[in-house]
mmCIF file of C-alpha atoms and ligand atoms in Angstrom:
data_model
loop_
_atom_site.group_PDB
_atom_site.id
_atom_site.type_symbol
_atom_site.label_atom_id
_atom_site.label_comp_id
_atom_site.label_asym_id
_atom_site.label_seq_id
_atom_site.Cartn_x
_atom_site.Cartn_y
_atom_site.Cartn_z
ATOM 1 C CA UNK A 1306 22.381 7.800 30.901
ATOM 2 C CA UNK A 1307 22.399 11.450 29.866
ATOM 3 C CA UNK A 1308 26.101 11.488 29.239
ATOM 4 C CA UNK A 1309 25.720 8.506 27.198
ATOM 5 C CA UNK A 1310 22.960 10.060 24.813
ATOM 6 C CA UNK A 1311 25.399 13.357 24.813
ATOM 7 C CA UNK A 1312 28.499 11.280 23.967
ATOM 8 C CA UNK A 1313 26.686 9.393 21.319
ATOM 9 C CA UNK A 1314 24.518 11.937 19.527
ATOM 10 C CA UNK A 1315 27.370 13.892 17.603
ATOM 11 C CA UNK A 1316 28.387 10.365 15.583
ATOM 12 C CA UNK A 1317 24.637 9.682 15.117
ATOM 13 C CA UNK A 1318 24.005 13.182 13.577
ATOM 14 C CA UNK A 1319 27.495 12.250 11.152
ATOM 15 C CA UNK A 1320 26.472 9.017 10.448
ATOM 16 C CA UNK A 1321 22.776 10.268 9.737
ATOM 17 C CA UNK A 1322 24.496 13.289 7.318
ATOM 18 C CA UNK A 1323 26.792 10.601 5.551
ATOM 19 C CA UNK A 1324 23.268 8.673 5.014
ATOM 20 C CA UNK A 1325 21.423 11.756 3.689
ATOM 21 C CA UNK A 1326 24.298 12.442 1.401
ATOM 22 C CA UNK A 1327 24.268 8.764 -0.076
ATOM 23 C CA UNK A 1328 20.648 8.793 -0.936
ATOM 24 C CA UNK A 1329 21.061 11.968 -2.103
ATOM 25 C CA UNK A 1330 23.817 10.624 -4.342
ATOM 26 C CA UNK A 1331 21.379 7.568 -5.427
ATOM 27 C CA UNK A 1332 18.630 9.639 -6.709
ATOM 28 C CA UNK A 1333 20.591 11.272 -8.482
ATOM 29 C CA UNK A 1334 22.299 8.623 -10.027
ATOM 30 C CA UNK A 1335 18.872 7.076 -10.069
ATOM 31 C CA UNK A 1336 17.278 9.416 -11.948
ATOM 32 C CA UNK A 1337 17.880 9.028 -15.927
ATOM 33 C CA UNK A 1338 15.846 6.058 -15.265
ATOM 34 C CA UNK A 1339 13.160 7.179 -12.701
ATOM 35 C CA UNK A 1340 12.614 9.418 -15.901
ATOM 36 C CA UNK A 1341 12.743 6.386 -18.536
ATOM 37 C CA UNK A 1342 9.886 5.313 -15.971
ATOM 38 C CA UNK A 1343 7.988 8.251 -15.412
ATOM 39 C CA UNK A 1344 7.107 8.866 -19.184
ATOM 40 C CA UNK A 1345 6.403 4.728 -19.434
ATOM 41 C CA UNK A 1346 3.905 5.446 -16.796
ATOM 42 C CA UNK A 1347 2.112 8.199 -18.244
ATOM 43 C CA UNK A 1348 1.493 6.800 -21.745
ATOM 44 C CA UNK A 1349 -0.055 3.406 -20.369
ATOM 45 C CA UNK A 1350 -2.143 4.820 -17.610
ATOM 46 C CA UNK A 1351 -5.597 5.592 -18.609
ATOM 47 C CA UNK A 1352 -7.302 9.038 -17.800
ATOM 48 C CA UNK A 1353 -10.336 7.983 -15.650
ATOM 49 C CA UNK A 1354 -12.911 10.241 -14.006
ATOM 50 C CA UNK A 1355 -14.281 9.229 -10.458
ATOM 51 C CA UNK A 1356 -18.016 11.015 -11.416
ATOM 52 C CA UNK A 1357 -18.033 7.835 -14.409
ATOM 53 C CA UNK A 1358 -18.359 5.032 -11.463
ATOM 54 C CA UNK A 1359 -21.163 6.154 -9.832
ATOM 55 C CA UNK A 1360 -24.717 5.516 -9.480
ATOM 56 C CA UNK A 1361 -25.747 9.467 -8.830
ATOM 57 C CA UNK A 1362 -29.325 7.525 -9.752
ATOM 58 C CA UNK A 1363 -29.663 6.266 -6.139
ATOM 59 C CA UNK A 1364 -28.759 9.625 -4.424
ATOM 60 C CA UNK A 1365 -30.969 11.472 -2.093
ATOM 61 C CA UNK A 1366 -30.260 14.337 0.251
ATOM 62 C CA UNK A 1367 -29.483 13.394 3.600
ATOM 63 C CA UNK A 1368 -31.718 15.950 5.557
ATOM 64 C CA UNK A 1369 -34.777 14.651 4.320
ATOM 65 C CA UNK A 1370 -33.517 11.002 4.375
ATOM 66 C CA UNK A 1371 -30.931 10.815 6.968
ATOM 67 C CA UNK A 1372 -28.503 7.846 7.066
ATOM 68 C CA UNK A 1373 -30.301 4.718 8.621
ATOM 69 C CA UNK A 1374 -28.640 1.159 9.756
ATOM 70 C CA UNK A 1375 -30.824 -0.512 7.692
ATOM 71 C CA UNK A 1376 -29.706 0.973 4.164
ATOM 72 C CA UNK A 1377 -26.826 -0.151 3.459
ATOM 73 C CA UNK A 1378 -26.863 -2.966 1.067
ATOM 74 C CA UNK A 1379 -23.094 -4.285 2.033
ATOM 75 C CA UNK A 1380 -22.757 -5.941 5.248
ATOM 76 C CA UNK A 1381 -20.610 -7.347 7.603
ATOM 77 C CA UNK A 1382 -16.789 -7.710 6.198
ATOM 78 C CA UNK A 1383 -17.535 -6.411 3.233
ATOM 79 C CA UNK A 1384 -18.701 -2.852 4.705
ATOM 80 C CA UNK A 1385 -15.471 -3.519 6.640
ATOM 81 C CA UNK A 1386 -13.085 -3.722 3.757
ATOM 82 C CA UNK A 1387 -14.133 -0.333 2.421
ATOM 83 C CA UNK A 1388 -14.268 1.299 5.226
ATOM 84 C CA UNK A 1389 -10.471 0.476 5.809
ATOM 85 C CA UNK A 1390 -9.510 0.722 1.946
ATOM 86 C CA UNK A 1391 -11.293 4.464 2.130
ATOM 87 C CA UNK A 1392 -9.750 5.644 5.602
ATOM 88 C CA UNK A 1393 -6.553 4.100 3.896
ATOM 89 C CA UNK A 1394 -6.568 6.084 0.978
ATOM 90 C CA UNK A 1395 -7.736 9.117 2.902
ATOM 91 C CA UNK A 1396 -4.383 9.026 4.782
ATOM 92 C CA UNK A 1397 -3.068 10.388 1.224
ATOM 93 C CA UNK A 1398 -1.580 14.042 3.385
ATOM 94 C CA UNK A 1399 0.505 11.580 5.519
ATOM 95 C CA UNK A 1400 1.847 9.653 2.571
ATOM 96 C CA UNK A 1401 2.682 12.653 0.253
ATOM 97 C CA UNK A 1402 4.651 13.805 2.943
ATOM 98 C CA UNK A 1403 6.466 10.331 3.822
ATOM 99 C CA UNK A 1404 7.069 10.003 -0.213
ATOM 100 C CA UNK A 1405 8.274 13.707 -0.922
ATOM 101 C CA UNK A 1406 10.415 13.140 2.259
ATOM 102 C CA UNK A 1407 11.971 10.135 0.478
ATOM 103 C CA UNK A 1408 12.080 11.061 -3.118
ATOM 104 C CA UNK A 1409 11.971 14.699 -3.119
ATOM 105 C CA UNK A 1410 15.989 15.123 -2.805
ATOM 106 C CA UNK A 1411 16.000 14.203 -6.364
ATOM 107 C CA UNK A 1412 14.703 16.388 -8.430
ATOM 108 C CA UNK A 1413 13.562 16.413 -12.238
ATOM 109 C CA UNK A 1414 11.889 13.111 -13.019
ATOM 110 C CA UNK A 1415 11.648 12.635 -8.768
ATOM 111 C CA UNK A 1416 9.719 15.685 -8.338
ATOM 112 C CA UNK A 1417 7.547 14.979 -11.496
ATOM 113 C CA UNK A 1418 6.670 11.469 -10.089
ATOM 114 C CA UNK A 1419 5.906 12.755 -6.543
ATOM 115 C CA UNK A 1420 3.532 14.997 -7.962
ATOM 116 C CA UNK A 1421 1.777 12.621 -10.554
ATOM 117 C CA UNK A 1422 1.610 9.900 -8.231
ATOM 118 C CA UNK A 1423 -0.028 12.208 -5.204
ATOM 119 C CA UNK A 1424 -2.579 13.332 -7.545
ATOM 120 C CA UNK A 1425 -3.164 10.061 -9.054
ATOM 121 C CA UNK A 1426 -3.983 8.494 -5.763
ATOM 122 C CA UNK A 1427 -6.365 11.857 -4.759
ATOM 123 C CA UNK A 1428 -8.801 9.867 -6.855
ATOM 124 C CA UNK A 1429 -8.837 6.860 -5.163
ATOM 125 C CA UNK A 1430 -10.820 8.356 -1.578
ATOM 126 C CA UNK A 1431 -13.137 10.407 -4.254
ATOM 127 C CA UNK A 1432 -14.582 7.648 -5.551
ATOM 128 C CA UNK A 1433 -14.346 5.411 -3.135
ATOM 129 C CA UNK A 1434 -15.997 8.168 -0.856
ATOM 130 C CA UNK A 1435 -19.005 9.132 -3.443
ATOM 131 C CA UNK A 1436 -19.913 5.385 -3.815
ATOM 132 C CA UNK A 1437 -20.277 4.915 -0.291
ATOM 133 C CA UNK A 1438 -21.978 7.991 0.195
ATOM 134 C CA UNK A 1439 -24.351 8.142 -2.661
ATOM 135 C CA UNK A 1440 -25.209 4.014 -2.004
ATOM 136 C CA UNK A 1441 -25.817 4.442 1.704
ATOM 137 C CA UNK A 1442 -23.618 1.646 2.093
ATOM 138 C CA UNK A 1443 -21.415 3.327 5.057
ATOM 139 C CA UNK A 1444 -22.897 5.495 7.500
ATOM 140 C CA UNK A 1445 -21.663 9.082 6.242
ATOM 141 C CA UNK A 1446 -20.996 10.287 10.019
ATOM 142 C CA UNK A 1447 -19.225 7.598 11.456
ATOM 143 C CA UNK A 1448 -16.639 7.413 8.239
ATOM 144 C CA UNK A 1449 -15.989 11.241 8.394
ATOM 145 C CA UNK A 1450 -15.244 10.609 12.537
ATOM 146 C CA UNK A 1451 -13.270 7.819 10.643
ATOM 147 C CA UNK A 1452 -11.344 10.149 8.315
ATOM 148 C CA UNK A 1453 -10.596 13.270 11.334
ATOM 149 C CA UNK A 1454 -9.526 10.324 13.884
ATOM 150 C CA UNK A 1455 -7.180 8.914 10.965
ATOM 151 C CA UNK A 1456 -5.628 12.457 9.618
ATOM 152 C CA UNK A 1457 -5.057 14.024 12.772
ATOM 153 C CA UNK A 1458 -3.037 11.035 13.816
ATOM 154 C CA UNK A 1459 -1.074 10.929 10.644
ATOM 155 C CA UNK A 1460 1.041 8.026 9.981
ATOM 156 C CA UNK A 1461 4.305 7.308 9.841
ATOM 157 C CA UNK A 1462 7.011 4.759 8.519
ATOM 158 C CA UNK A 1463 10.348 5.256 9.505
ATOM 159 C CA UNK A 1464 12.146 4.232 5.814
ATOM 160 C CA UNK A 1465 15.486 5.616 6.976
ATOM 161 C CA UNK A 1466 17.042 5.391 3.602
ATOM 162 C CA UNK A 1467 15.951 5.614 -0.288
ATOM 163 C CA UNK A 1468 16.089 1.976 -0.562
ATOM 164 C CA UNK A 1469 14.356 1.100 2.008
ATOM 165 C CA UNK A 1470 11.758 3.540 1.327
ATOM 166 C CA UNK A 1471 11.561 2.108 -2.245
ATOM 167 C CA UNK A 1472 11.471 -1.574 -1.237
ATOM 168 C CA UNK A 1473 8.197 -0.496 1.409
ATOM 169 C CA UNK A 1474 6.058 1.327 -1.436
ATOM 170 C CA UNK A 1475 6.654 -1.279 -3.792
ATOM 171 C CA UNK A 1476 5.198 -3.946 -1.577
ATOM 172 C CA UNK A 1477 2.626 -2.044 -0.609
ATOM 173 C CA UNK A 1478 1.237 -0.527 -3.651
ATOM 174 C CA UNK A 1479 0.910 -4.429 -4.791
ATOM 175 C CA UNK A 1480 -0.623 -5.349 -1.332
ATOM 176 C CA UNK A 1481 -3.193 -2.424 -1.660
ATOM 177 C CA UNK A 1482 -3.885 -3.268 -5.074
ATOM 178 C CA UNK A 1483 -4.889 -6.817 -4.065
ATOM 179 C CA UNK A 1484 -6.668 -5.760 -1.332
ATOM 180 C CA UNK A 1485 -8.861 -3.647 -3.171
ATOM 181 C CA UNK A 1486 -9.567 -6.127 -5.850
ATOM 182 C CA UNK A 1487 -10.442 -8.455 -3.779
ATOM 183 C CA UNK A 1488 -12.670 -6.290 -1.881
ATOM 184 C CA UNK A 1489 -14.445 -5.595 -5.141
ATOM 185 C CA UNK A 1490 -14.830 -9.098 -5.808
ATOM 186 C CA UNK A 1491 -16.281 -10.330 -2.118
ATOM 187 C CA UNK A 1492 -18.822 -7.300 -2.060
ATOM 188 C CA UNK A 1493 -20.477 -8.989 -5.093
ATOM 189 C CA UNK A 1494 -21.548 -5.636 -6.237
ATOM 190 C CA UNK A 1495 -20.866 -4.885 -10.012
ATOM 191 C CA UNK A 1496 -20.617 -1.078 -9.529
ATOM 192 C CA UNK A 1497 -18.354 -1.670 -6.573
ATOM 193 C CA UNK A 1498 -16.100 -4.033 -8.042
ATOM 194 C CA UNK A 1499 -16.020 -1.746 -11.458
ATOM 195 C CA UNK A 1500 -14.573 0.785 -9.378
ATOM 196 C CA UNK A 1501 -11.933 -1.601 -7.432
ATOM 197 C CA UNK A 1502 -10.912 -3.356 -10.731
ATOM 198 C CA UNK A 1503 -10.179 0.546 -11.709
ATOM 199 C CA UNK A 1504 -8.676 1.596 -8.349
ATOM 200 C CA UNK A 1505 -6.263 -1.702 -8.613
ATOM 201 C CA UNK A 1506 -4.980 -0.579 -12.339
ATOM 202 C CA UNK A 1507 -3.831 2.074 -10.652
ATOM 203 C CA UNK A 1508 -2.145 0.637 -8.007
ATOM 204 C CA UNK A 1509 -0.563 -1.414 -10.373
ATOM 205 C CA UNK A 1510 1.313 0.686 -12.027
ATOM 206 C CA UNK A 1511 2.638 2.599 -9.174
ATOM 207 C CA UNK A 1512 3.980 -1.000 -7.847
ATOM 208 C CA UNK A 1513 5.252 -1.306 -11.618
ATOM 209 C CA UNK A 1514 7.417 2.107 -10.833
ATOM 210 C CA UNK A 1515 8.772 1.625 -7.788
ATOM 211 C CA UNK A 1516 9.648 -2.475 -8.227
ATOM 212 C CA UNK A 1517 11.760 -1.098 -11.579
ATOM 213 C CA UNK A 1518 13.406 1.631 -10.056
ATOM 214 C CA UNK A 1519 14.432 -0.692 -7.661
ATOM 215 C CA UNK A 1520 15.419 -3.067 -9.439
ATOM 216 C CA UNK A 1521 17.520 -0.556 -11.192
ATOM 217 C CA UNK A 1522 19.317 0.138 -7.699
ATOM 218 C CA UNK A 1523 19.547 -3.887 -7.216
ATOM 219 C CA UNK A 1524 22.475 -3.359 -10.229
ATOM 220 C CA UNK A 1525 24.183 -0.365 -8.703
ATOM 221 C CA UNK A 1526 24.087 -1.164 -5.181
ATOM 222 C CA UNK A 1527 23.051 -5.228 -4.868
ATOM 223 C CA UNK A 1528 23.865 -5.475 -1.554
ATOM 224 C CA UNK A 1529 22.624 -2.349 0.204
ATOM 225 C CA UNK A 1530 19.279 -3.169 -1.857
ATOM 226 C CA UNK A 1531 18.930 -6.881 -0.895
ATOM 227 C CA UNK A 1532 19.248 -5.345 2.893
ATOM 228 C CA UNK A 1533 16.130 -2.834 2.309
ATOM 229 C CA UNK A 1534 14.126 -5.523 0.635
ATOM 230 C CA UNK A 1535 14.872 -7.812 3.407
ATOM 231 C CA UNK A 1536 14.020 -5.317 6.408
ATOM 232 C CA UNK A 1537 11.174 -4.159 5.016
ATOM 233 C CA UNK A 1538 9.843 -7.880 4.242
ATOM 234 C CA UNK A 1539 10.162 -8.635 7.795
ATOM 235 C CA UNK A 1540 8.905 -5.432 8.994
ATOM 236 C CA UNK A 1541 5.612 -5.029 6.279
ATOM 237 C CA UNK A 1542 2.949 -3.687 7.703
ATOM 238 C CA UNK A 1543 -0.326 -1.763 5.549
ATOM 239 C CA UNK A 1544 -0.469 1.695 6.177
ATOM 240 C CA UNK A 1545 -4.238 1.351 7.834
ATOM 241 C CA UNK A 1546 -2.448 0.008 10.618
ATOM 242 C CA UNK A 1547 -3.163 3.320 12.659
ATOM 243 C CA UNK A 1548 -6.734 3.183 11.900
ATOM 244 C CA UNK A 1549 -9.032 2.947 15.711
ATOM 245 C CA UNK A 1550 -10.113 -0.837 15.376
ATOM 246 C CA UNK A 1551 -7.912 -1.790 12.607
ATOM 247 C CA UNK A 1552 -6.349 -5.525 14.157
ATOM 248 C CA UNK A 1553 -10.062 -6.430 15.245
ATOM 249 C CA UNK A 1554 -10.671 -5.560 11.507
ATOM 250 C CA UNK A 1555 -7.709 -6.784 9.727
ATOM 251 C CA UNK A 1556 -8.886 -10.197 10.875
ATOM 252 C CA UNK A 1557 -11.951 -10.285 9.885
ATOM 253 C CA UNK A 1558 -10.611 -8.854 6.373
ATOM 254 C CA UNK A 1559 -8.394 -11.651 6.359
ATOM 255 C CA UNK A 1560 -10.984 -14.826 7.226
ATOM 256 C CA UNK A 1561 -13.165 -13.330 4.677
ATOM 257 C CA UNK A 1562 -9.502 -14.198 2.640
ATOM 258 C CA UNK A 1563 -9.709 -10.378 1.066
ATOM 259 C CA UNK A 1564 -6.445 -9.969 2.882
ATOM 260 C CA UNK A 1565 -4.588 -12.949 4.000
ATOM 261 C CA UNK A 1566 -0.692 -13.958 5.108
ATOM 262 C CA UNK A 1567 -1.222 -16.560 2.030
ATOM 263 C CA UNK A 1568 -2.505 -13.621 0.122
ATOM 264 C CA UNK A 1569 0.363 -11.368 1.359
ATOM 265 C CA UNK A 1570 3.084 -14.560 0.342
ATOM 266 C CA UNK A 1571 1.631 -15.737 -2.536
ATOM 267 C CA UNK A 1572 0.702 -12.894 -4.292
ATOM 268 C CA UNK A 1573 2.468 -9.749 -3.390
ATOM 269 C CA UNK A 1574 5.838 -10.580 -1.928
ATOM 270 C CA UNK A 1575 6.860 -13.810 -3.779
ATOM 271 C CA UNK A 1576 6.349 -12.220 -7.233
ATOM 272 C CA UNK A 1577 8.156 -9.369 -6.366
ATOM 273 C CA UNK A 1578 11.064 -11.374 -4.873
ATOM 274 C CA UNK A 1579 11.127 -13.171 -7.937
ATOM 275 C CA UNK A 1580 10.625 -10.419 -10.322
ATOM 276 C CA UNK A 1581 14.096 -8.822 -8.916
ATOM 277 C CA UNK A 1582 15.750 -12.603 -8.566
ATOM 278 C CA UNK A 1583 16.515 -12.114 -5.043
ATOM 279 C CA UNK A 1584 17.859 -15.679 -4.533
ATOM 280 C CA UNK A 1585 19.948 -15.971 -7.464
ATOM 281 C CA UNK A 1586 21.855 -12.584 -6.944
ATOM 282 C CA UNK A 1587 25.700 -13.245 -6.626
ATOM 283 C CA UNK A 1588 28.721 -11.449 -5.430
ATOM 284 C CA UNK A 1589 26.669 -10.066 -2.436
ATOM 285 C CA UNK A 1590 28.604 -9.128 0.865
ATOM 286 C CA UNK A 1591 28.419 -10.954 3.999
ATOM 287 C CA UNK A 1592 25.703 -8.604 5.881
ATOM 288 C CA UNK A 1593 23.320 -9.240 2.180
ATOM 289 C CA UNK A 1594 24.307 -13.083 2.349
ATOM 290 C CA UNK A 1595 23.197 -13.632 5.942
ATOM 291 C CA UNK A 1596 19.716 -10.981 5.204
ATOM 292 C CA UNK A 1597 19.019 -13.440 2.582
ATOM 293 C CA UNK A 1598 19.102 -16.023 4.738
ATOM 294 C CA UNK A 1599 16.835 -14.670 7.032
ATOM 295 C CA UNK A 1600 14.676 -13.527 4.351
ATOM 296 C CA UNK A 1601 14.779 -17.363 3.402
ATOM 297 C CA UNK A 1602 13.641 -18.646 6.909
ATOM 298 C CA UNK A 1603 11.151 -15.958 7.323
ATOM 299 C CA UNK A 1604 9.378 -17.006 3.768
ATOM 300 C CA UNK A 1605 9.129 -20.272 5.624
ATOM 301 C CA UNK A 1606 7.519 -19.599 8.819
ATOM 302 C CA UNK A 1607 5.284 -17.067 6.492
ATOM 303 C CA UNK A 1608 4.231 -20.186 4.270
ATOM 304 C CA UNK A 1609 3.752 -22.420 7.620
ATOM 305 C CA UNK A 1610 1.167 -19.387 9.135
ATOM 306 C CA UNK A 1611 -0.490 -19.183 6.380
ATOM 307 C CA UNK A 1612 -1.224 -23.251 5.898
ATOM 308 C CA UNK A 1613 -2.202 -23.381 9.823
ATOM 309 C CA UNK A 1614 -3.907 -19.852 9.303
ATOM 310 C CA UNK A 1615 -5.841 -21.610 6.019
ATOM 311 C CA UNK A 1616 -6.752 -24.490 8.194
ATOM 312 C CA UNK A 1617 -8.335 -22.594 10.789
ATOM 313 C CA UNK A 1618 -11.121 -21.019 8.330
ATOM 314 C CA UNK A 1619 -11.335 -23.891 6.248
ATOM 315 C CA UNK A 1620 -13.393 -25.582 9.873
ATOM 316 C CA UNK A 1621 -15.196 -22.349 10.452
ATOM 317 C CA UNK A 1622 -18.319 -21.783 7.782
ATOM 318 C CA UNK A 1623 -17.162 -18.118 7.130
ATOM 319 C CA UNK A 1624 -18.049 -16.933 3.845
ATOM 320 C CA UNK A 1625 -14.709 -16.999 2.137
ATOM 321 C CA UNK A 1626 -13.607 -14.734 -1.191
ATOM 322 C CA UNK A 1627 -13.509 -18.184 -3.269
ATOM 323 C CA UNK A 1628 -17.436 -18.570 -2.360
ATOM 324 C CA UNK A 1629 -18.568 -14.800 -2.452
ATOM 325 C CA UNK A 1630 -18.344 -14.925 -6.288
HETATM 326 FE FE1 FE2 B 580 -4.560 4.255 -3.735
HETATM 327 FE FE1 FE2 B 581 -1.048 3.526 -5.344
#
C-alpha cells in the first residue's frame, strides 16, 4: 500500500505542476477580458452603505434589555433563512482564501477583482448582522457561537482547476442571490426584504462576472470548460453546507420553497446553461460529448426530484414562498 502511494506520488506531483502551469497559462490569456469585465462591473454597481438599511430606531442596549425568546418578530423558517444566509456570508475569510487561491495566479485585472469582490461581499454579514441585532430578531449569543463554530471550521471546495473554480462561483453567486431574495420576500418584512433585494444586486453581478469570463474560456478551451461546468453541476453544493444543523435546516429552507431543487433547476442552473449554450456547442471531444450527456440525464432526474419533491409540500399545509407574500 505504501509502495503504491510512493510509486504513484512523483507523477501526481507532475501532473498536478502541468495543471498549475495551464491555469496559470489561462488567466493569463484570460485576462484582457477579466479586465473588459472588471471596469463593466464597477460602473454599474451602485455604492451602498449598510448603516442606510437599518432601523437604529428600534435599538436598545443589551445589558439593560438582554436578548429574550419572545422578541424576535421573525419566526420559524424565516429566522432560519437568515441565520444560514448570515453564517454564510460570515464564512467570507474562507472564501477569500478559496478565490485568491484560484484567481490570484493572474495578476492585473485578477488581483483587482479578488480584492473588489472580497470587499464587496464584507458588506453583506454587516448588514445582515446589524438588522438582526438591532431588531432582536436572532438571539445575538447563539449567532456569534454560530459565527466562531463556522470560522474556525473554515470551508473548503476542492476546485482543482481555474475552470472548475469559475464554473462553482458562478452557480453559486446566482444560487445565493436567489436565496437571499427569496428570504427577503418570505420574512414579509419591508426593511428585511429592502436589504435582501440590495444584498441580491450584488450577488448578481458577481454571477454576471464569473458566467462571462467563463463563457469567454467556453471559446478558448470548449471542451475542458463543458467538463468543469458539468462536474461542478453534479457536484453543487452551497457553501453553508458546513454550518452545525445545516441539512435539518436546508430542508426546512427548502419546504418553505426559499431554496428548492426546482428553485436550484429552474432558476439558477438552467439559465446559466443556457446563457453559455451548453447543448448546442459543437466540435467538442469525446470526454465533453459523453459529460454532456450526463449533464443531460442528470437535468432529468433533477426535474423528476423536484416534481415528486413539489408534490410532497403541495399535501402538507406549510406556509410556502408563493403564500408568504
Ligand atoms: Fe454575499
Ligand atoms: Fe457574491
Amino acid at each position: 500500500m505504501t509502495d503504491t502511494k510512493r510509486r504513484l506520488e512523483p507523477g501526481a506531483e507532475l501532473d498536478r505542476s502541468d495543471a498549475l502551469e495551464a491555469d496559470r497559462a489561462l488567466l493569463v490569456e484570460l485576462e484582457p477580458e477579466a479586465g473588459r469585465l472588471f471596469d463593466r462591473h464597477v460602473k454599474v454597481a451602485q455604492e451602498w452603505f449598510p448603516h442606510d438599511y437599518i432601523p437604529y430606531r428600534l435599538g436598545r442596549d443589551f445589558d439593560k434589555e438582554p436578548w429574550t425568546p419572545d422578541q424576535p418578530r421573525l419566526t420559524g423558517v424565516a429566522q432560519t433563512a437568515f441565520e444560514i444566509g448570515l453564517l454564510t456570508e460570515d464564512n467570507l475569510p474562507s472564501y477569500h482564501r478559496l478565490i485568491h487561491g484560484m484567481f490570484g495566479k493572474g495578476d492585473g485585472a485578477w488581483i483587482n477583482w479578488v480584492g473588489r469582490w472580497t470587499a464587496e461581499e464584507g458588506r453583506h454579514a454587516i448588514v445582515l448582522r446589524d438588522y438582526l441585532t438591532v431588531t432582536r430578531n436572532i438571539d445575538p449569543v447563539s449567532l456569534e457561537r454560530g459565527r466562531m463554530t463556522q470560522l474556525q471550521q473554515g470551508y473548503d471546495h476542492d476546485a482543482p482547476s481555474t475552470l472548475r473554480g469559475l464554473a462553482y462561483v458562478a452557480f453559486q453567486e446566482l444560487a445565493t442571490r436567489i436565496a437571499h431574495r427569496n428570504t427577503g420576500r418570505y420574512s414579509s418584512d419591508p426593511v428585511a426584504d429592502r436589504i435582501m433585494v440590495r444584498i441580491a444586486a450584488d450577488e448578481n453581478l458577481h454571477m454576471v462576472f464569473y458566467r462571462d469570463i467563463l463563457g469567454a474560456a467556453l471559446k478558448l478551451q470548449p471542451s475542458a470548460a463543458v467538463r468543469a461546468i458539468v462536474d461542478e453541476v453534479l457536484a453543487f453544493e452551497m457553501p453553508g453546507a458546513g454550518i452545525p444543523g445545516f441539512i435539518r435546516k436546508a430542508a426546512q429552507i427548502a419546504k418553505a420553497g426559499i431554496y428548492d431543487l426546482r428553485v436550484h433547476h429552474d432558476e439558477v442552473i438552467m439559465p446559466i446553461l443556457r446563457h453559455w449554450r451548453i447543448f448546442e456547442l459543437e466540435g467538442l471531444d469525446a470526454a465533453a460529448e459523453e459529460a454532456r450527456r450526463r449533464l443531460a440525464e442528470h437535468l432529468v432526474a433533477l426535474d423528476q426530484a423536484a416534481r415528486r419533491f413539489e408534490e410532497k409540500v403541495a399535501s402538507s399545509n406549510l406556509p410556502r414562498i408563493a403564500s408568504a407574500g
